[in-house]
mmCIF file of C-alpha atoms and ligand atoms in Angstrom:
data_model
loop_
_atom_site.group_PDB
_atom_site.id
_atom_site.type_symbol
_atom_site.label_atom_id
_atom_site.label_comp_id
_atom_site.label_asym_id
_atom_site.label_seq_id
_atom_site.Cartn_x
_atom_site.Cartn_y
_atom_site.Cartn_z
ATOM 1 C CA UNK A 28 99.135 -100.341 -37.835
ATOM 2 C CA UNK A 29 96.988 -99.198 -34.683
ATOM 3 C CA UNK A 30 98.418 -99.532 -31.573
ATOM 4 C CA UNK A 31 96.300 -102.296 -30.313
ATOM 5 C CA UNK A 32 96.802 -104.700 -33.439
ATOM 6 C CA UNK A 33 97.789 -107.962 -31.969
ATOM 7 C CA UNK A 34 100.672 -109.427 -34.001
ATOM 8 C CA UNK A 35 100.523 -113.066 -35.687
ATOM 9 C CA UNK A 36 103.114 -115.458 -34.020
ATOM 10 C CA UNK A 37 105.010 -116.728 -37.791
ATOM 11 C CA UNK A 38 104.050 -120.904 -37.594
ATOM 12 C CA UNK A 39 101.121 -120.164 -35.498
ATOM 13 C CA UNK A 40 97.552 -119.983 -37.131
ATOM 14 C CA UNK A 41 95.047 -119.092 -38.372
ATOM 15 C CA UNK A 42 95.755 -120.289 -41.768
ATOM 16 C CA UNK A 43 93.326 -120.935 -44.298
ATOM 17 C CA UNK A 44 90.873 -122.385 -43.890
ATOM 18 C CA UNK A 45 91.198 -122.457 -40.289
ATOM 19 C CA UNK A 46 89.640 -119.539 -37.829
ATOM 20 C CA UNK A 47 86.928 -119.039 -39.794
ATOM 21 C CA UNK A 48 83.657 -117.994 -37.744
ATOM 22 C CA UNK A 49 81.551 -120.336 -40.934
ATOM 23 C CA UNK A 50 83.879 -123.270 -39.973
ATOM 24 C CA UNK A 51 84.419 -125.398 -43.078
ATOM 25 C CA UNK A 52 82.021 -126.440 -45.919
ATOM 26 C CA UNK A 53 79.850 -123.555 -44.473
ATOM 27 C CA UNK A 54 82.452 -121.038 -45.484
ATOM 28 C CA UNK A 55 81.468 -118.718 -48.252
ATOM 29 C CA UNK A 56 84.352 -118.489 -50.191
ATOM 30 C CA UNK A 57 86.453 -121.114 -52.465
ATOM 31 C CA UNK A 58 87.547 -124.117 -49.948
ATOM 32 C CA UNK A 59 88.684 -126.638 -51.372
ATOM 33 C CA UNK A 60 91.721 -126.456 -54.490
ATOM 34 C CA UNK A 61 88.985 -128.083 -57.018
ATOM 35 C CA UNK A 62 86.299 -124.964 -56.650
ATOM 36 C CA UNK A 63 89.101 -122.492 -57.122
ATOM 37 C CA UNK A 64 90.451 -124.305 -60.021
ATOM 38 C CA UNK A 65 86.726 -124.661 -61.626
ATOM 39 C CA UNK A 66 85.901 -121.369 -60.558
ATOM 40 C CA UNK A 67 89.188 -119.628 -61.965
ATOM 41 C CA UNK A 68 87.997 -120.839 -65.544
ATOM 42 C CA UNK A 69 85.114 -119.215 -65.280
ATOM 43 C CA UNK A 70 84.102 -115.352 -66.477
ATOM 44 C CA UNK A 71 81.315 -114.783 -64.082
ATOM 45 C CA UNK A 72 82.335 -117.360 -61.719
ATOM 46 C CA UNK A 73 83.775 -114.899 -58.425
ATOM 47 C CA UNK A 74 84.503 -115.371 -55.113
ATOM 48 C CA UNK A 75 82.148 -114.400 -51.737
ATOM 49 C CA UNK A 76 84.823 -113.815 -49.942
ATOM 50 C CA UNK A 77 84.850 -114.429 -46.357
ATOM 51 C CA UNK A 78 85.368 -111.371 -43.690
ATOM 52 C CA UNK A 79 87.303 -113.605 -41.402
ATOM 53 C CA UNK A 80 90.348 -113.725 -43.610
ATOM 54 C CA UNK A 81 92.901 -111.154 -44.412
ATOM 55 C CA UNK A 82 92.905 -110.144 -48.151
ATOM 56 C CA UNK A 83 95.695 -109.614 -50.828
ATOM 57 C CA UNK A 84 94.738 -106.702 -51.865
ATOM 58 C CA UNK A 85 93.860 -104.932 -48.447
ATOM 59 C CA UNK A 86 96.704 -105.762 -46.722
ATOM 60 C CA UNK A 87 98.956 -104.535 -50.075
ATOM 61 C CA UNK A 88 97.006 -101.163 -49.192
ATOM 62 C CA UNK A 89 98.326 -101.546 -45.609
ATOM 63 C CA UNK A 90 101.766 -101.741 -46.547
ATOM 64 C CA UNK A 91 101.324 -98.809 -48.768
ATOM 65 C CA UNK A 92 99.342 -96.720 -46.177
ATOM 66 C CA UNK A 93 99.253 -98.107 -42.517
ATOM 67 C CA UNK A 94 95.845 -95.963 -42.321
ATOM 68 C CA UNK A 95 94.315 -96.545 -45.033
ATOM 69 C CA UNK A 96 90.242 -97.207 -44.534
ATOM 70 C CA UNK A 97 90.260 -99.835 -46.888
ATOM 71 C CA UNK A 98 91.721 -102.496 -44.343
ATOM 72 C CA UNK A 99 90.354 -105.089 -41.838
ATOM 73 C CA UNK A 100 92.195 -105.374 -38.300
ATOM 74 C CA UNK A 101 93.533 -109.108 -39.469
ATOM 75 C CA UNK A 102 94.934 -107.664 -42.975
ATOM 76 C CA UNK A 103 96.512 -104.978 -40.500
ATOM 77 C CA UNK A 104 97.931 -108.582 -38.501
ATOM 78 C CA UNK A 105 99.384 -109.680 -41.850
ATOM 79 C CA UNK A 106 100.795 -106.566 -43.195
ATOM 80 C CA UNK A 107 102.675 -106.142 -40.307
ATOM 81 C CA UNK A 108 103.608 -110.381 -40.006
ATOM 82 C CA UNK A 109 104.721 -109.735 -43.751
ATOM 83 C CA UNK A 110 107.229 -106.725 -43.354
ATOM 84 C CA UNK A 111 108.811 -108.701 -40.324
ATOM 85 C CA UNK A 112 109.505 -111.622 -42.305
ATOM 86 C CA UNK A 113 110.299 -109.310 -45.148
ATOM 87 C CA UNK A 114 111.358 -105.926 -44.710
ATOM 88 C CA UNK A 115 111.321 -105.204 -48.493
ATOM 89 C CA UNK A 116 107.650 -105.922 -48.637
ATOM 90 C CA UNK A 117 106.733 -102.032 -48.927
ATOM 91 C CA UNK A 118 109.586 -101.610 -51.401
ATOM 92 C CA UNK A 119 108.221 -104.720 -53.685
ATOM 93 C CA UNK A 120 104.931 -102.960 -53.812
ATOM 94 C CA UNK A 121 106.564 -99.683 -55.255
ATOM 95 C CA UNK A 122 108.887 -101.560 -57.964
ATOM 96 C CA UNK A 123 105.254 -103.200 -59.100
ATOM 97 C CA UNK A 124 104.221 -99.921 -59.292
ATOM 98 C CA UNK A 125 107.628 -98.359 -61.149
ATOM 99 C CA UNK A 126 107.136 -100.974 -63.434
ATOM 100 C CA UNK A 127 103.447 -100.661 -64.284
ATOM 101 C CA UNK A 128 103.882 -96.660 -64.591
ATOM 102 C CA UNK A 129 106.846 -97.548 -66.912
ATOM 103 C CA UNK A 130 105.237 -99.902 -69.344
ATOM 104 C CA UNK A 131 102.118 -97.221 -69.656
ATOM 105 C CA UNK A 132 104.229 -94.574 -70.609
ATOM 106 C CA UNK A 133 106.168 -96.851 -72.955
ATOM 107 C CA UNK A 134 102.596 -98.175 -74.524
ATOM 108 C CA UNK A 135 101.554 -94.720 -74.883
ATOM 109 C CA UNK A 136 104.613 -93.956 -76.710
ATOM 110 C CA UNK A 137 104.165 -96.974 -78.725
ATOM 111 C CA UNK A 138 100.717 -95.397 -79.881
ATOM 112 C CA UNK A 139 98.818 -98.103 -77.764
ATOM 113 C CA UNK A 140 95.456 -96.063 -76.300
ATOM 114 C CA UNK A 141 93.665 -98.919 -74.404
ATOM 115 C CA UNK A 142 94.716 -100.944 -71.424
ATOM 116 C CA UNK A 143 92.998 -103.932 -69.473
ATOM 117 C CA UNK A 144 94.306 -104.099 -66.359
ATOM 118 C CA UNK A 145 93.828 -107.403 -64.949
ATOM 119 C CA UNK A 146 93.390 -108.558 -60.933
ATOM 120 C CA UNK A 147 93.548 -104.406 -60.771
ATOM 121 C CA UNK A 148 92.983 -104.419 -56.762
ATOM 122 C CA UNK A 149 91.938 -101.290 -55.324
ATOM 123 C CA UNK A 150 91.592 -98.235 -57.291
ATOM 124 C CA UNK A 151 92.514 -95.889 -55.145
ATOM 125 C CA UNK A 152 96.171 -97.541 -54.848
ATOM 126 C CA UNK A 153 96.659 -98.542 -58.109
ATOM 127 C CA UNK A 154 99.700 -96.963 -60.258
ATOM 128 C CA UNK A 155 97.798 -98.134 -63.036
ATOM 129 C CA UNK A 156 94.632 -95.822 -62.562
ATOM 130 C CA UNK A 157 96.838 -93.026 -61.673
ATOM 131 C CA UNK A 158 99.067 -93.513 -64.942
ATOM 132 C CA UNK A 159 96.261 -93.637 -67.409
ATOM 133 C CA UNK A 160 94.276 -91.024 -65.622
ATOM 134 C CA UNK A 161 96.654 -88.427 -66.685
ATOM 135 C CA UNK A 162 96.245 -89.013 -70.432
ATOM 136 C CA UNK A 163 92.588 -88.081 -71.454
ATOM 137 C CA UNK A 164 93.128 -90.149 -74.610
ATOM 138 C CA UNK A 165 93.742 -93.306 -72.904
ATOM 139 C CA UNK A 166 90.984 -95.728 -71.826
ATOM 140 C CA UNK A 167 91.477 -98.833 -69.162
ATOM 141 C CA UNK A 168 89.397 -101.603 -67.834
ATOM 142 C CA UNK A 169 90.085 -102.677 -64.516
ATOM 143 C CA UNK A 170 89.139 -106.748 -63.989
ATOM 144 C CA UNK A 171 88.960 -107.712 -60.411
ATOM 145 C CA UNK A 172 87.036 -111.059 -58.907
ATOM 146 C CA UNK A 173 86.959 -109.762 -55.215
ATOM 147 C CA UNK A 174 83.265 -108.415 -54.673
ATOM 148 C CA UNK A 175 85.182 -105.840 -51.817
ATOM 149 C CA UNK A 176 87.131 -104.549 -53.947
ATOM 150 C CA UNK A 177 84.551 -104.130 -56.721
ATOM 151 C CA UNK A 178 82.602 -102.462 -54.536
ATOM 152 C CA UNK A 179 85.230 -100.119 -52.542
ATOM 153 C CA UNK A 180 85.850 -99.171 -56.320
ATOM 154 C CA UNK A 181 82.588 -98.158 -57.464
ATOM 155 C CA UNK A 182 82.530 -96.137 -54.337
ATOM 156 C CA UNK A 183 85.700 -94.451 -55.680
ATOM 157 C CA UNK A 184 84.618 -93.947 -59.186
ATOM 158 C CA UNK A 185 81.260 -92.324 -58.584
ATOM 159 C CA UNK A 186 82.902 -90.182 -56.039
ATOM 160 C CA UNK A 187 85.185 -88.513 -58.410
ATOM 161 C CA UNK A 188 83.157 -86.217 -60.766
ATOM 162 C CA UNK A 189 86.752 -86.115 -63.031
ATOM 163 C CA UNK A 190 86.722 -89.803 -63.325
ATOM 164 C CA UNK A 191 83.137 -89.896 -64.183
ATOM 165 C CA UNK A 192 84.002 -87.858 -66.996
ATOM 166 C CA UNK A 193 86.606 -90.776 -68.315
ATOM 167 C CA UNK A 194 86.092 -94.048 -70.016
ATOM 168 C CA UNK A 195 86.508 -96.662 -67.681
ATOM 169 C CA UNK A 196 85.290 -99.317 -66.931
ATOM 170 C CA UNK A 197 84.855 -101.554 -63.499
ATOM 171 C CA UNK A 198 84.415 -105.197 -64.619
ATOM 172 C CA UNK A 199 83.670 -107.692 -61.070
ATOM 173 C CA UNK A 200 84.632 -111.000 -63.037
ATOM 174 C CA UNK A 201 87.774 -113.785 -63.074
ATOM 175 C CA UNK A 202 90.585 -112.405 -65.511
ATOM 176 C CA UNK A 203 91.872 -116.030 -65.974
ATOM 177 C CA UNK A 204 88.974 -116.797 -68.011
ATOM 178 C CA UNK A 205 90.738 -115.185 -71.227
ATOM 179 C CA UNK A 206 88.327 -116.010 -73.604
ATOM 180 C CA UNK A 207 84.897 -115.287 -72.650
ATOM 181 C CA UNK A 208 86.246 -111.897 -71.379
ATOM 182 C CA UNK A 209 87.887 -110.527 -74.134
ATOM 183 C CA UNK A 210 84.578 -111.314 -76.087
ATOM 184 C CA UNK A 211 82.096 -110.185 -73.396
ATOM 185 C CA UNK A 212 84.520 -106.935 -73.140
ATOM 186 C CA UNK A 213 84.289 -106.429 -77.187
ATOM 187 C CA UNK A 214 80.525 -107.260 -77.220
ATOM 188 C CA UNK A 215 79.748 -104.614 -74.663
ATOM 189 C CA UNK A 216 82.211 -101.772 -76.118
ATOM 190 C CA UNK A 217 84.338 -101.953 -73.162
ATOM 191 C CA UNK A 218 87.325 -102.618 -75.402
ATOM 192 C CA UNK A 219 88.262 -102.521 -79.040
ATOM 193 C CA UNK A 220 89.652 -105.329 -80.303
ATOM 194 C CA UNK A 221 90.623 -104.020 -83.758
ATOM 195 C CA UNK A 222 92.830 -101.591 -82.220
ATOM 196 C CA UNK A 223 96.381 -102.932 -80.459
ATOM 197 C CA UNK A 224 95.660 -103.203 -76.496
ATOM 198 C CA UNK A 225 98.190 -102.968 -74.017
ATOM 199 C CA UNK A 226 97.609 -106.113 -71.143
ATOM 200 C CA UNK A 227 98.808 -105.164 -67.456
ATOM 201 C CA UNK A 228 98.998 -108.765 -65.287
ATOM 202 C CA UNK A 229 100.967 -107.377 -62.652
ATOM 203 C CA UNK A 230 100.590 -109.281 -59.200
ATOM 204 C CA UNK A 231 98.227 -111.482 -60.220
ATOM 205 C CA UNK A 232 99.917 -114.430 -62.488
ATOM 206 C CA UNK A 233 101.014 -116.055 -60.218
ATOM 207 C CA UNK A 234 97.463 -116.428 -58.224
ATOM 208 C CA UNK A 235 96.915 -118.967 -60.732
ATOM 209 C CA UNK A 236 96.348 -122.288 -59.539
ATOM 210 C CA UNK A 237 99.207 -124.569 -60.263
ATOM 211 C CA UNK A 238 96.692 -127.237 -61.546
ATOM 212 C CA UNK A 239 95.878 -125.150 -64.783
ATOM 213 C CA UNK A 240 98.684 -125.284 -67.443
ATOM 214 C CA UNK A 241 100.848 -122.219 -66.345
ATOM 215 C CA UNK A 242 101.398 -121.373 -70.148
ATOM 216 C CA UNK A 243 97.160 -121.177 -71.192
ATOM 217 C CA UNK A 244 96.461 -117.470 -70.190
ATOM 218 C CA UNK A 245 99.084 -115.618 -71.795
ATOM 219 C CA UNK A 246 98.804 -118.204 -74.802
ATOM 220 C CA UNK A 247 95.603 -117.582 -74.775
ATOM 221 C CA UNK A 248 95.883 -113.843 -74.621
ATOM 222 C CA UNK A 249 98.184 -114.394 -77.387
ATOM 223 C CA UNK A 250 95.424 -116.315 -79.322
ATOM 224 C CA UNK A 251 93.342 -113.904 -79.207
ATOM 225 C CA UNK A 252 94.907 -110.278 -79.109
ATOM 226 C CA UNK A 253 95.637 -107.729 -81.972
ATOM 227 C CA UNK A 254 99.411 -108.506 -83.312
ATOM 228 C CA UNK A 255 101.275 -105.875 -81.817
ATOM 229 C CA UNK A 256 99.184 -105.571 -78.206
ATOM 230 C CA UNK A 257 101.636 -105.182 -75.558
ATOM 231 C CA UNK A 258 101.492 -107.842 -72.536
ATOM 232 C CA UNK A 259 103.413 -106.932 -69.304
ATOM 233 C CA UNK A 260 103.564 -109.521 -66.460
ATOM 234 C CA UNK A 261 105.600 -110.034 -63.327
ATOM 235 C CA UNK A 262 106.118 -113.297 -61.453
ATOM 236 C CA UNK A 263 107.007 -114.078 -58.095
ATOM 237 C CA UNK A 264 110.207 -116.240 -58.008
ATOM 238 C CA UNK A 265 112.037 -118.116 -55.096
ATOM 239 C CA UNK A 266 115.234 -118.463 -57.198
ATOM 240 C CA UNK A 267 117.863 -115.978 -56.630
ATOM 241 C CA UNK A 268 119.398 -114.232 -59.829
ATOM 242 C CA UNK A 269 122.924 -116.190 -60.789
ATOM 243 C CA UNK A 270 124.767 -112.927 -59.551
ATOM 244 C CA UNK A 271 124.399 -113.957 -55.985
ATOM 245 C CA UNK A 272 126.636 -116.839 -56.175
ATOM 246 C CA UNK A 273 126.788 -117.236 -51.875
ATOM 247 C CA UNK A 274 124.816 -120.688 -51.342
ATOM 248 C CA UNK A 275 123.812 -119.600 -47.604
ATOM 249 C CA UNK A 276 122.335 -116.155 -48.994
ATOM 250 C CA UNK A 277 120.589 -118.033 -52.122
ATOM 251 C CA UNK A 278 118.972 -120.096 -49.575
ATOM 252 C CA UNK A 279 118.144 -117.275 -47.008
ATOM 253 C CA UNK A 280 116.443 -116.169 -49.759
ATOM 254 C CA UNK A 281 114.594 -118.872 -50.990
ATOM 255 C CA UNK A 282 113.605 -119.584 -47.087
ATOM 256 C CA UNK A 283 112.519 -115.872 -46.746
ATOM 257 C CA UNK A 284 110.760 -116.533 -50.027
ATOM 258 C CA UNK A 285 108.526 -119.534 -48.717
ATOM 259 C CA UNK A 286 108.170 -118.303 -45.383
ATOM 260 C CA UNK A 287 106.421 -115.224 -46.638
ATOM 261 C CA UNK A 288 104.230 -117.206 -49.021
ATOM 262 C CA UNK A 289 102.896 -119.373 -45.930
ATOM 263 C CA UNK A 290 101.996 -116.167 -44.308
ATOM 264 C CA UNK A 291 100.207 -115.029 -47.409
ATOM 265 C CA UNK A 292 98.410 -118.136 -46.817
ATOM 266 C CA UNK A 293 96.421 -116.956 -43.833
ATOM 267 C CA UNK A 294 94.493 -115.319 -46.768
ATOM 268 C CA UNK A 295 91.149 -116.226 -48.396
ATOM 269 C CA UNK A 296 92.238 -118.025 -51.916
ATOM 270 C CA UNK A 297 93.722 -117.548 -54.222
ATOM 271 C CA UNK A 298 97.240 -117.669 -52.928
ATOM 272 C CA UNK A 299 100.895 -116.960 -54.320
ATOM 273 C CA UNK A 300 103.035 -119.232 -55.487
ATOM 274 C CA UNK A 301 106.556 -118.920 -56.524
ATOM 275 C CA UNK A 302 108.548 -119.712 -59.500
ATOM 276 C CA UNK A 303 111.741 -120.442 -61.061
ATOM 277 C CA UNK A 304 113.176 -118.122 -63.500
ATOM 278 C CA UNK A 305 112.723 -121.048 -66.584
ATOM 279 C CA UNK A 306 108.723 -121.468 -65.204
ATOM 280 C CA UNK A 307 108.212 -117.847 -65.881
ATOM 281 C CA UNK A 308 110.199 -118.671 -69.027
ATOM 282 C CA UNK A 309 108.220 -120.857 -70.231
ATOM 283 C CA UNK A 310 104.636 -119.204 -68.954
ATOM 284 C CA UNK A 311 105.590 -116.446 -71.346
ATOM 285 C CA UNK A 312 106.962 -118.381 -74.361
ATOM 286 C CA UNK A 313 103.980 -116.743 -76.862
ATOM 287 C CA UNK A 314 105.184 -113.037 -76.755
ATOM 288 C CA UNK A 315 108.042 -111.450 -78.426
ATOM 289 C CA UNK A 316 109.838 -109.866 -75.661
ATOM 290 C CA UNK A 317 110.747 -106.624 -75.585
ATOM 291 C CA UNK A 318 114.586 -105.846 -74.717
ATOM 292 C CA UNK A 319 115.946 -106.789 -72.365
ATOM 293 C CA UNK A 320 113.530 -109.678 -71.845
ATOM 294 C CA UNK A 321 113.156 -110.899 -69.045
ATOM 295 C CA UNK A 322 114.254 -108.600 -65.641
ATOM 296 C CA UNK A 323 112.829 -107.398 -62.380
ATOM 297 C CA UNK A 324 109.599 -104.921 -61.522
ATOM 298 C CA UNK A 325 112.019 -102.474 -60.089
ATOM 299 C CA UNK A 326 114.550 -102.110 -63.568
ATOM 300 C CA UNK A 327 112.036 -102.815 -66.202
ATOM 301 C CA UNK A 328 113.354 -101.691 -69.358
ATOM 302 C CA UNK A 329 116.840 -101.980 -67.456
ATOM 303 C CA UNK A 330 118.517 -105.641 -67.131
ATOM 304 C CA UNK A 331 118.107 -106.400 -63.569
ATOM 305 C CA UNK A 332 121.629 -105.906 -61.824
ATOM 306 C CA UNK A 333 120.372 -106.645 -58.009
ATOM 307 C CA UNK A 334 123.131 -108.449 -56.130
ATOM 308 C CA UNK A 335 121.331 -108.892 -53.341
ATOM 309 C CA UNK A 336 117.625 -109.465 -53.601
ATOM 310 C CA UNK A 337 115.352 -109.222 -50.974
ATOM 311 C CA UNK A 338 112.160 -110.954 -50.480
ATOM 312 C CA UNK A 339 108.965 -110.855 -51.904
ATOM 313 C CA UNK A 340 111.222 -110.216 -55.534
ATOM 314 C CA UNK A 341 109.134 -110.191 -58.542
ATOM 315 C CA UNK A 342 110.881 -111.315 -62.157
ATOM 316 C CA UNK A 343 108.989 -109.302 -65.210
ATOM 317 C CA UNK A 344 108.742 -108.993 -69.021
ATOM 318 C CA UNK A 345 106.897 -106.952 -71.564
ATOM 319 C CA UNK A 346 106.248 -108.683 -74.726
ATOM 320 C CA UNK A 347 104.527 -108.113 -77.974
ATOM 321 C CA UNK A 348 101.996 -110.468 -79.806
ATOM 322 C CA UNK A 349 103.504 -112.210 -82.636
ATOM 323 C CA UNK A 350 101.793 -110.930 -86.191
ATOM 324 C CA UNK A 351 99.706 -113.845 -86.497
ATOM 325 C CA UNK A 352 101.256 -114.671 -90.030
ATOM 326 C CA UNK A 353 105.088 -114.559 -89.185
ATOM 327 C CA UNK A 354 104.205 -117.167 -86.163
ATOM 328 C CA UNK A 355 106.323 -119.962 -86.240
ATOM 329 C CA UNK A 356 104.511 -123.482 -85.303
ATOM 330 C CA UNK A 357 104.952 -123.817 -81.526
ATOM 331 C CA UNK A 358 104.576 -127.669 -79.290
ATOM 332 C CA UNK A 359 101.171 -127.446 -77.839
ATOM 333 C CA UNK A 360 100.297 -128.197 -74.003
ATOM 334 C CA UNK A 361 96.824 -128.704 -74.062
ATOM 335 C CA UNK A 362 95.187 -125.295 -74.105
ATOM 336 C CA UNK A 363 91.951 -125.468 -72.435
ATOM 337 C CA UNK A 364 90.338 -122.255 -73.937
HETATM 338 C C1 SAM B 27 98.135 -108.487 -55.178
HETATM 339 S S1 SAM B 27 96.689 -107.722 -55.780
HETATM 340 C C2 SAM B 27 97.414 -106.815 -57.147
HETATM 341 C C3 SAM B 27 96.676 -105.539 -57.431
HETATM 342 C C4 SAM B 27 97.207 -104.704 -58.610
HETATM 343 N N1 SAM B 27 97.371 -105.436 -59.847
HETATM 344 C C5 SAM B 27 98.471 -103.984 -58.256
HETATM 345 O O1 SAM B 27 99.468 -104.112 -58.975
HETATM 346 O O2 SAM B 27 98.479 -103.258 -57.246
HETATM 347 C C6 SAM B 27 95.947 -109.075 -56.675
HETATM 348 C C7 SAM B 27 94.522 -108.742 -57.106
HETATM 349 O O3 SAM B 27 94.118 -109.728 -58.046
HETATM 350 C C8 SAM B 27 92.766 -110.079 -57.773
HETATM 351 N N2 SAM B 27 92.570 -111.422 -58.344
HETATM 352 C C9 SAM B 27 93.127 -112.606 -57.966
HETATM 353 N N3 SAM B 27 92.704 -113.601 -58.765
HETATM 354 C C10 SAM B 27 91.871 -113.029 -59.683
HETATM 355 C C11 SAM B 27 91.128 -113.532 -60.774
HETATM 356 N N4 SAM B 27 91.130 -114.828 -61.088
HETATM 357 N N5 SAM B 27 90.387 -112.650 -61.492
HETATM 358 C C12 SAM B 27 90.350 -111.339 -61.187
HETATM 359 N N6 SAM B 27 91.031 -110.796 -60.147
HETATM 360 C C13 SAM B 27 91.784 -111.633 -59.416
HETATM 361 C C14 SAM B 27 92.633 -110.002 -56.269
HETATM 362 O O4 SAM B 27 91.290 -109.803 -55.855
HETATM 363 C C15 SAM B 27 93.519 -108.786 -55.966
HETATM 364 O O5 SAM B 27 92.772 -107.595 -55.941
#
């Protein structure tokens, strides 16, 4: 953080929407909760994103490298409100990225070549580009819906003469909209769906709205997916695991929790929201899981042991798809593919 970055006072604003130099309906990006739900269905539906706002994926590059270029001087305000509310912000960012490094190797061991990495933020951070980038017979597709980051990437990607070199492929679109993009993807060679894929969704579930059934995208992924793709997700909970059994640390936590997604609030939409461990249960119901089920970003293919978690604290599973043919008959919630 520079020297001169004011800090944000926790319970003082701005907060979305307020602050913004296109005060309300004149704002560019999603306002109200209806337009981000209607626009999160949506393949070609993205964001303009509004410059007054601080930015998930900025201020995670922040936290990763206080001077990085990528950032604006009110994601610098955030990052630095964030890792006062939560120390372990920094930390949470490199268990996401243990955990997506882990499940690439793993894939790759598996035999699985292609990955779609979805909400893929910033290249140049990502542990997902650097993973796949050191196996030249692996091929990715990074999603993103944040025209900043699209463009920040294409920057980095045409920069690169190695990476030119690689398959890859930059796709500016909304990664909830599971259908249309796995078939716009296959139409345009981008991905093979004949061939077992391996799904990254890591930081990014749960930027779903709550007003779309939490179980549709990985059912829908499921739907739609060779039997025996790999999907790996993470999910940001608010519940404390049963081995902290203290009631005033379970609800430190939980406060901690919530007061660090309010601050994440002062960003443009899509914002995080938290679950319970039986939510993320049941938003993953469709895979097989891989042992050990479900754990943590950090000890993923470990059970997670953590006695004392720490704010932001991600749960996380790999699963497989179910051979369509061994599927047992499962209740429906009103899939909206
Ligand atoms: C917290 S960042 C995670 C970045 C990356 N997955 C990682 O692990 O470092 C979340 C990213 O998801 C993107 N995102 C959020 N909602 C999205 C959507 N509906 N479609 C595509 N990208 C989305 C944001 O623009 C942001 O870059």
């Amino acid at each position: 953080m520079t020297a001169e970055t004011v800090p944000f006072i926790e319970g003082s604003g701005p907060y979305w929407p307020d602050a913004c130099a296109a005060s309300g309906r004149d704002c560019p990006a999603p306002f109200s909760g209806d337009d981000l739900v209607r626009m999160q269905r949506r393949w070609a539906d993205t964001p303009v994103v509004c410059r007054c706002h601080p930015h998930p994926a900025r201020v995670g590059a922040v936290l990763r490298d206080p001077d990085t270029y990528l950032a604006t001087e009110c994601d610098r305000r955030l990052a630095g409100e964030l890792a006062r509310i939560a120390p372990h912000s920094r930390q949470a960012l490199d268990d996401s990225d243990t955990f997506t490094t882990r499940v690439i190797r793993h894939a790759l061991a598996d035999g699985i070549t292609q990955f779609l990495d979805l909400g893929s933020g910033h290249i140049a951070t990502s542990a997902a580009h650097a993973a796949v980038v050191e196996h030249p017979e692996a091929t990715i597709v990074h999603v993103d819906h944040d025209p900043h980051v699209d463009s920040h990437n294409l920057c980095d990607l045409t920069d690169d003469p190695v990476l030119m070199t690689r398959p890859r492929t930059l796709i500016h679109a909304n990664a909830f909209a599971i259908g249309p993009m796995l078939a716009s993807l296959h139409r345009s060679g981008a991905l093979d769906r004949s061939r077992r894929l391996c799904v990254l969704l890591v930081d990014l579930l749960y930027y779903l709205d709550p007003e779309h059934d939490p179980r549709s995208v990985i059912r829908r992924l499921v739907k739609r997916l060779p039997p025996g793709s790999w999907v790996a997700v993470n999910h940001l909970t608010n519940q404390a695991p049963s081995t902290l059994d203290n009631p005033s640390a379970r609800a430190a936590f939980r406060r901690d929790t919530d007061r660090w997604c309010k601050a994440m609030t002062r960003c443009v939409p899509p914002h995080p929201h938290a679950s319970r461990h039986n939510e993320f249960a049941r938003r993953i119901a469709d895979l097989d899981l891989l042992p050990p089920g479900i754990t943590t970003t950090g000890t993923w293919p470990a059970p997670d042991t953590t006695r004392l978690p720490q704010a932001p604290y991600t749960l996380a599973a790999v699963g497989r798809v179910p051979d369509r043919s061994e599927r047992k008959p499962r209740e429906t919630t009103g899939d909206r593919s």
